[in-house]
Tab-separated table of C-alpha atoms in Angstrom:
chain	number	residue	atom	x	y	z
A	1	UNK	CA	-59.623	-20.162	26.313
A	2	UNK	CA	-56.255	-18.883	26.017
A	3	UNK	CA	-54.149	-18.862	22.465
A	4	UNK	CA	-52.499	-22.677	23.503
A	5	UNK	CA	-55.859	-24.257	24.073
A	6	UNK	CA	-56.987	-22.657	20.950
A	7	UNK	CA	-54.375	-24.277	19.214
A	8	UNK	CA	-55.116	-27.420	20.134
A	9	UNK	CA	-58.649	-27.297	19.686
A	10	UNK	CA	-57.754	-26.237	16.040
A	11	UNK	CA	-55.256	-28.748	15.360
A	12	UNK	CA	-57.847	-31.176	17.124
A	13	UNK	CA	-60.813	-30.134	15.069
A	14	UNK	CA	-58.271	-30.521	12.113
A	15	UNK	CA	-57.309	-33.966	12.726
A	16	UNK	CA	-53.597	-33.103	12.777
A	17	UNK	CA	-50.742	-32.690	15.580
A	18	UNK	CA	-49.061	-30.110	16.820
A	19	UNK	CA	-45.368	-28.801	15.937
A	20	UNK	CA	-43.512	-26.831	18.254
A	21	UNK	CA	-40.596	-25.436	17.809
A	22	UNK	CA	-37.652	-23.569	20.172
A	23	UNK	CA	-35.169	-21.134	19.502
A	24	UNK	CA	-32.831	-19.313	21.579
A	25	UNK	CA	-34.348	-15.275	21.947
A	26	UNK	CA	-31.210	-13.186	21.076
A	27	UNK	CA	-29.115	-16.097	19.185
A	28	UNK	CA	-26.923	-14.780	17.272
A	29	UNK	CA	-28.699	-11.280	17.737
A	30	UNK	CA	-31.419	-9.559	18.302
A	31	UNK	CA	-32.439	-8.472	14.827
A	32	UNK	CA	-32.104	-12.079	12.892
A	33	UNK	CA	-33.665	-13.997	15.922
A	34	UNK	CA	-36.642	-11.867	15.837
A	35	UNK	CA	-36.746	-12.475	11.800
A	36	UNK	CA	-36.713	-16.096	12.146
A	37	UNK	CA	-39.069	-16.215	15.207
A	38	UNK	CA	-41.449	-14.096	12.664
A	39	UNK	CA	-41.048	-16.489	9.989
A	40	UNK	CA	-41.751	-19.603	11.968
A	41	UNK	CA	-45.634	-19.781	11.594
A	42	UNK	CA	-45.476	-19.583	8.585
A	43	UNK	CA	-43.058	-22.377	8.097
A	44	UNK	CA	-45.703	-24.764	9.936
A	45	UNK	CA	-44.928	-23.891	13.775
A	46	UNK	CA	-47.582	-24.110	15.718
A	47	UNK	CA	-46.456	-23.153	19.185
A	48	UNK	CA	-43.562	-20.901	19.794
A	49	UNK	CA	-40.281	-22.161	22.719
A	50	UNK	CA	-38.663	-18.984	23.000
A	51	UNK	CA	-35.655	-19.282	25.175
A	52	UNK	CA	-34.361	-17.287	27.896
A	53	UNK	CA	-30.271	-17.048	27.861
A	54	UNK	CA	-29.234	-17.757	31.351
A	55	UNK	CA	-25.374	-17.877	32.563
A	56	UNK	CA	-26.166	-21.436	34.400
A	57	UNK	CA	-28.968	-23.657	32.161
A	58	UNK	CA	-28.426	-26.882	33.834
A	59	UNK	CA	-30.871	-29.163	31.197
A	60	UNK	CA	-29.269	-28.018	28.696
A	61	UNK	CA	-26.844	-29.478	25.822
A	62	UNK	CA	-24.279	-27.694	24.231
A	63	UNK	CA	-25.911	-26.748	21.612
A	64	UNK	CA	-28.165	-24.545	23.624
A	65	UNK	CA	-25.821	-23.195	26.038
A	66	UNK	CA	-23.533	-21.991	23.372
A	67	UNK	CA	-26.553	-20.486	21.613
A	68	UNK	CA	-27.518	-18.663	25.351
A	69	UNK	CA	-23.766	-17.693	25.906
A	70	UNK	CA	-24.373	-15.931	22.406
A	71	UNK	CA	-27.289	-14.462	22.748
A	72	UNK	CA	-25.917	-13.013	26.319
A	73	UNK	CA	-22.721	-11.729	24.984
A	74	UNK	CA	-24.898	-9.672	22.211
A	75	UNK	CA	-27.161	-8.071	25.000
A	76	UNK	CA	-29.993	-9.928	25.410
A	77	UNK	CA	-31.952	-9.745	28.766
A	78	UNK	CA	-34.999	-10.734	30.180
A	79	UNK	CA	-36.238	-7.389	29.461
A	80	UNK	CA	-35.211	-7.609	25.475
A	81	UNK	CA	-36.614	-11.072	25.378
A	82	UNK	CA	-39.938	-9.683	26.278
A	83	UNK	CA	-39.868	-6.741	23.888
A	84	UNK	CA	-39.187	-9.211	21.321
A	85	UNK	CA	-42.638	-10.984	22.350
A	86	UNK	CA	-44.065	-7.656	21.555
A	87	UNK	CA	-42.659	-7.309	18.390
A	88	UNK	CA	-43.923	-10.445	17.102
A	89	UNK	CA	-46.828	-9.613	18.592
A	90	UNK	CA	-47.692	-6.910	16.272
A	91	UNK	CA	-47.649	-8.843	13.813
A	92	UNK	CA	-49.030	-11.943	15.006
A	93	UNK	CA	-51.578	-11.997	17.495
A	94	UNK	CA	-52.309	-15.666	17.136
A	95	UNK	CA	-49.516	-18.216	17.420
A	96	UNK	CA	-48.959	-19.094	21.224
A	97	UNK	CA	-45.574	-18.652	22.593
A	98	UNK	CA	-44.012	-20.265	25.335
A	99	UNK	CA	-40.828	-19.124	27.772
A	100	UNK	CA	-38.980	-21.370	28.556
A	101	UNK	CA	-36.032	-20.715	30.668
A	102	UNK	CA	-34.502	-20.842	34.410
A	103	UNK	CA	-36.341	-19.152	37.184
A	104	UNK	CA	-32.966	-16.954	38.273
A	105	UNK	CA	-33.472	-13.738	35.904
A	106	UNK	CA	-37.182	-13.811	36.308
A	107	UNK	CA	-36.582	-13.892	40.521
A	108	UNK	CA	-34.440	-11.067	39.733
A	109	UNK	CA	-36.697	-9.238	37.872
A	110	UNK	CA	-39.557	-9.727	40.943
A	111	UNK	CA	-42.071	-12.295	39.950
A	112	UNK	CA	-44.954	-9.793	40.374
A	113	UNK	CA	-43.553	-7.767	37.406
A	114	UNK	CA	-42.374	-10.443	35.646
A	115	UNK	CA	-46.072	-11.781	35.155
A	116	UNK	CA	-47.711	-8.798	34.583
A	117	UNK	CA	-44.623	-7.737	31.834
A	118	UNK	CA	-45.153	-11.373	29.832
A	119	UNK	CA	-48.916	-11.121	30.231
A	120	UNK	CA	-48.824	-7.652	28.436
A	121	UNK	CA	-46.192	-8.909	26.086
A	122	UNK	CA	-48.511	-11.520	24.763
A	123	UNK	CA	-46.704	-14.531	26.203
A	124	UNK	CA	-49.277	-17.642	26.694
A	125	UNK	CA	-47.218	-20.097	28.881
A	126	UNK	CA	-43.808	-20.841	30.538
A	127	UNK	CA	-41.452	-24.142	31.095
A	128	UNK	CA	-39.124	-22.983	34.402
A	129	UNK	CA	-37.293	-26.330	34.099
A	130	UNK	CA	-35.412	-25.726	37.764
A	131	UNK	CA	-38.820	-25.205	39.688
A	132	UNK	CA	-40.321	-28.278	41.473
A	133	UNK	CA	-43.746	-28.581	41.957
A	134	UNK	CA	-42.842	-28.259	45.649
A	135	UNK	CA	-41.974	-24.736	44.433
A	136	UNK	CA	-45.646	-23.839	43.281
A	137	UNK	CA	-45.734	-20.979	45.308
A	138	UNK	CA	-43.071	-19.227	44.062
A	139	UNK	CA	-44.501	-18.946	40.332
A	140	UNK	CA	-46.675	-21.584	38.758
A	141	UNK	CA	-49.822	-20.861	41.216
A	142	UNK	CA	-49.006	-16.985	40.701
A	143	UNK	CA	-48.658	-17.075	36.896
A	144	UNK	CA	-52.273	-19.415	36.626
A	145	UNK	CA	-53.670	-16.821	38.969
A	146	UNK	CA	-52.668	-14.234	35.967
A	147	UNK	CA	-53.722	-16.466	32.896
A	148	UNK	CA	-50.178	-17.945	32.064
A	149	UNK	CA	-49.823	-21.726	31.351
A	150	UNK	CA	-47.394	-23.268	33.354
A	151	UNK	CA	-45.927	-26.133	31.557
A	152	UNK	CA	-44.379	-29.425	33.525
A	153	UNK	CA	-41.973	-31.393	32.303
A	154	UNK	CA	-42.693	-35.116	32.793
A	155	UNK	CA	-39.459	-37.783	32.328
A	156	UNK	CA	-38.563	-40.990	31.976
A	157	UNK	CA	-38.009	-41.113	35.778
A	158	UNK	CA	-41.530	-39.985	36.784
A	159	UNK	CA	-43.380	-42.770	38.401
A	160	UNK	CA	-46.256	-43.541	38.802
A	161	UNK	CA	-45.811	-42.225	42.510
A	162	UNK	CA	-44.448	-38.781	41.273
A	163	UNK	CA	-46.679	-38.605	38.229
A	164	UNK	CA	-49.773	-36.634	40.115
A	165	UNK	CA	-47.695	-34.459	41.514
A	166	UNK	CA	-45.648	-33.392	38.403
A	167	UNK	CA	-49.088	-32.755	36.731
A	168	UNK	CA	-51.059	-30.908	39.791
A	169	UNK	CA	-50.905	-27.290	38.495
A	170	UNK	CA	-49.954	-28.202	35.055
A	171	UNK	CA	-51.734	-26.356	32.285
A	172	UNK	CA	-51.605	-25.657	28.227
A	173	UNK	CA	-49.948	-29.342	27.743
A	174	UNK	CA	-47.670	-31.757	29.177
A	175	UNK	CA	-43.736	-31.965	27.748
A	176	UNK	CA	-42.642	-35.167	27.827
A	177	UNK	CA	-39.180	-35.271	27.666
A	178	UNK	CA	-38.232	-38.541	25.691
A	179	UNK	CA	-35.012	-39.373	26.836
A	180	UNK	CA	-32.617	-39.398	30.206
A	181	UNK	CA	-30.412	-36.514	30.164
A	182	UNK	CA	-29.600	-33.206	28.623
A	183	UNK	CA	-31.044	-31.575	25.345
A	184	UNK	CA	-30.226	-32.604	21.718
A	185	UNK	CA	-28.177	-35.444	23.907
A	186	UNK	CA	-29.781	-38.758	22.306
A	187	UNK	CA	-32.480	-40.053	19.405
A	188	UNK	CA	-35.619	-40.738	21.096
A	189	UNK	CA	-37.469	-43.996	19.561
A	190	UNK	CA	-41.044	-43.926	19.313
A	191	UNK	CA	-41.759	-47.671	20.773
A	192	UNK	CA	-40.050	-47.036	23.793
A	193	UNK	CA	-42.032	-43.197	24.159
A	194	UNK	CA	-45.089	-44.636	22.950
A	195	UNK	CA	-46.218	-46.416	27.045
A	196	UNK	CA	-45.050	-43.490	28.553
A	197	UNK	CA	-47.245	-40.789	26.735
A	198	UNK	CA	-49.880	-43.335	27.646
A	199	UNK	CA	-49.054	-43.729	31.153
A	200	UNK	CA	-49.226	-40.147	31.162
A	201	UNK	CA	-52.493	-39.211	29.198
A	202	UNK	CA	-54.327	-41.796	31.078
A	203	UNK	CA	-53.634	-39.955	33.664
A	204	UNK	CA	-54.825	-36.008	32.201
A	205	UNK	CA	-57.097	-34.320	29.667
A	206	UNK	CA	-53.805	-32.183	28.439
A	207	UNK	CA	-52.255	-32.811	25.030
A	208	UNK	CA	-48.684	-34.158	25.690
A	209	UNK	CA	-46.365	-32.967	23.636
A	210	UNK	CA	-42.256	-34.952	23.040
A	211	UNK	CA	-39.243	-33.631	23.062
A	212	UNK	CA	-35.733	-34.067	23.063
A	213	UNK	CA	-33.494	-35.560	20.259
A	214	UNK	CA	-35.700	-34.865	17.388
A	215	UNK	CA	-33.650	-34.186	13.991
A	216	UNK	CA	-35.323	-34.948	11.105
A	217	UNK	CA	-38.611	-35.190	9.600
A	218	UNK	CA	-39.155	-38.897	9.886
A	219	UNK	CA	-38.104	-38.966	13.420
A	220	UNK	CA	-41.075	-35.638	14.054
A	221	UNK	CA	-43.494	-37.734	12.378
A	222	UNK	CA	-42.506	-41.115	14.073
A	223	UNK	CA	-42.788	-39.245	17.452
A	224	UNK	CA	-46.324	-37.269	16.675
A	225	UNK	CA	-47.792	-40.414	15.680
A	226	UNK	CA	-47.787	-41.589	18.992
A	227	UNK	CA	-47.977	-38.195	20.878
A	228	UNK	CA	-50.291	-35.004	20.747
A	229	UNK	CA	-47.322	-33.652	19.114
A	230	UNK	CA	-43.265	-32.754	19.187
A	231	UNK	CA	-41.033	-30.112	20.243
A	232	UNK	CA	-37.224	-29.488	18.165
A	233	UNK	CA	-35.022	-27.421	19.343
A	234	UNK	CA	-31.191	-27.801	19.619
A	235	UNK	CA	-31.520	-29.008	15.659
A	236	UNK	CA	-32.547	-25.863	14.792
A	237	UNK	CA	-30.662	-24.084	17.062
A	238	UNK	CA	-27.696	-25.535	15.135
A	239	UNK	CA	-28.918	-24.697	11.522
A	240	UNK	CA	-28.397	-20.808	13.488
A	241	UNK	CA	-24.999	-21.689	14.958
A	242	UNK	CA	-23.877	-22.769	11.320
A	243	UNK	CA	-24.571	-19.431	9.928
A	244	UNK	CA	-27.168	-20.164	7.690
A	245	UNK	CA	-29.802	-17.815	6.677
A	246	UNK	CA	-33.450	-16.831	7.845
A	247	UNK	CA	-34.726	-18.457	4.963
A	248	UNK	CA	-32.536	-21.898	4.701
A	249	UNK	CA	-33.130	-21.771	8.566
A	250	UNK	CA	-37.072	-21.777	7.822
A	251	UNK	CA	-37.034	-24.063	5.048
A	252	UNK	CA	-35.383	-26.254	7.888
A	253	UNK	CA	-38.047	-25.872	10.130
A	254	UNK	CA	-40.517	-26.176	7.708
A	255	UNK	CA	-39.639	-29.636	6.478
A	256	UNK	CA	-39.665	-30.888	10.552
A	257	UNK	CA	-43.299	-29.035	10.455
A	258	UNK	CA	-44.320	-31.098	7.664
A	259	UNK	CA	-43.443	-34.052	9.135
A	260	UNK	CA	-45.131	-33.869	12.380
A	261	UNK	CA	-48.275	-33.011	10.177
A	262	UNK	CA	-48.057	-35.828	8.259
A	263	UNK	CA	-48.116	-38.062	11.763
């Protein structure tokens, strides 16, 4: 098993859910992104988003696409992104992180390479949120061929029609994305998520994992309680964007961490 099945069969064994969290690689530099990304396991994250700055990320709030058009005017590249992989990686040869990004730059970078750079890098899994599954060739049946998790996104508007076909190829775990729209856009509330993540597990063996609109600790608990676990992102992309520091930035994420693990 790879490091995200691990995880789950820990948290399983455990009896607890998972926390995952997402920050922008590169926001508001290099240096402090890579401090905070090496504090985050041991602030409770169990599964690392890193995000790839693109000039065009369509599912994205503001929050995140300020935090990408700051993390691309201070130099960050696909190719910095990975070589901060590897410098978590010595460090940390255990957490499972997951890109998650738009499939332009890694096109550009020749999917071939790509792979085989992220696989020696140490990443576990990616989320390319503008690749169908009608797109399979092009890099979800190429990165399972190499060991990577490809991760689907499964929404409010996935039917029961569309439904097998979102979760094909799907591997790792299955990101349910709890509300119609854009990141950080809207609260998700657990009664209405609750049917959906069982439409959707009745359906696959993979953990599924909400995301979208989570703030606060109550709302990662209310959500894990009826999930495998949650994802936050653009809240803790803003605790960044307001300048504060690693630590108040951890002790942030921390207090989310303990709520999901209280679910």
């Amino acid at each position: 098993m790879g490091r995200i099945a691990d995880c789950f069969a820990r948290l399983n064994a455990e009896g607890r859910k998972a926390f995952v969290s997402y920050t922008m690689g590169g926001d508001p530099d290099y240096a402090t992104s890579l401090e905070v990304i090496k504090g985050l396991p041991g602030a409770g994250v169990d599964i690392i988003e890193l995000g790839l700055p693109f000039t065009d990320p369509m599912a994205d709030g503001e929050t995140i696409q300020l935090a990408g058009q700051r993390a691309l005017a201070g130099g960050q590249t696909l190719k910095k992104t990975l070589q901060m992989v590897r410098d978590f990686r010595a460090g940390d040869d255990t957490t499972p992180i997951v890109m998650m990004g738009y499939y332009n730059p890694i096109y550009n970078h020749g999917v071939d390479a790509f792979l085989d750079d992220a696989k020696e890098a140490g990443i576990d899994g990616l989320i390319v949120v503008d690749l169908p599954p009608e797109e399979d060739d092009e890099l979800c049946l190429p990165a399972l061929a190499k060991g990577i998790d490809f991760i689907r996104l499964a929404t409010p508007t996935t039917d029961d029609a569309r439904l097998p076909k979102v979760l094909q190829n799907t591997s790792g775990f299955v990101y349910y994305v709890s509300i119609t729209g854009i990141t950080g856009a809207a609260a998700p509330q657990p009664s209405d998520v609750a049917p959906e993540v069982a439409r959707i597990k009745a359906k696959t063996d993979l953990p599924v994992i909400v995301g979208f609109g989570i703030r606060t600790p109550e709302m990662a608990k209310g959500i894990a309680e009826i999930a495998d676990g949650c994802v936050v992102g653009s809240a803790i992309v803003a605790e960044m964007a307001n300048g504060k520091s690693r630590d108040a930035v951890l002790d942030f994420v921390r207090g989310l961490a303990e709520g999901a693990h209280s679910a």
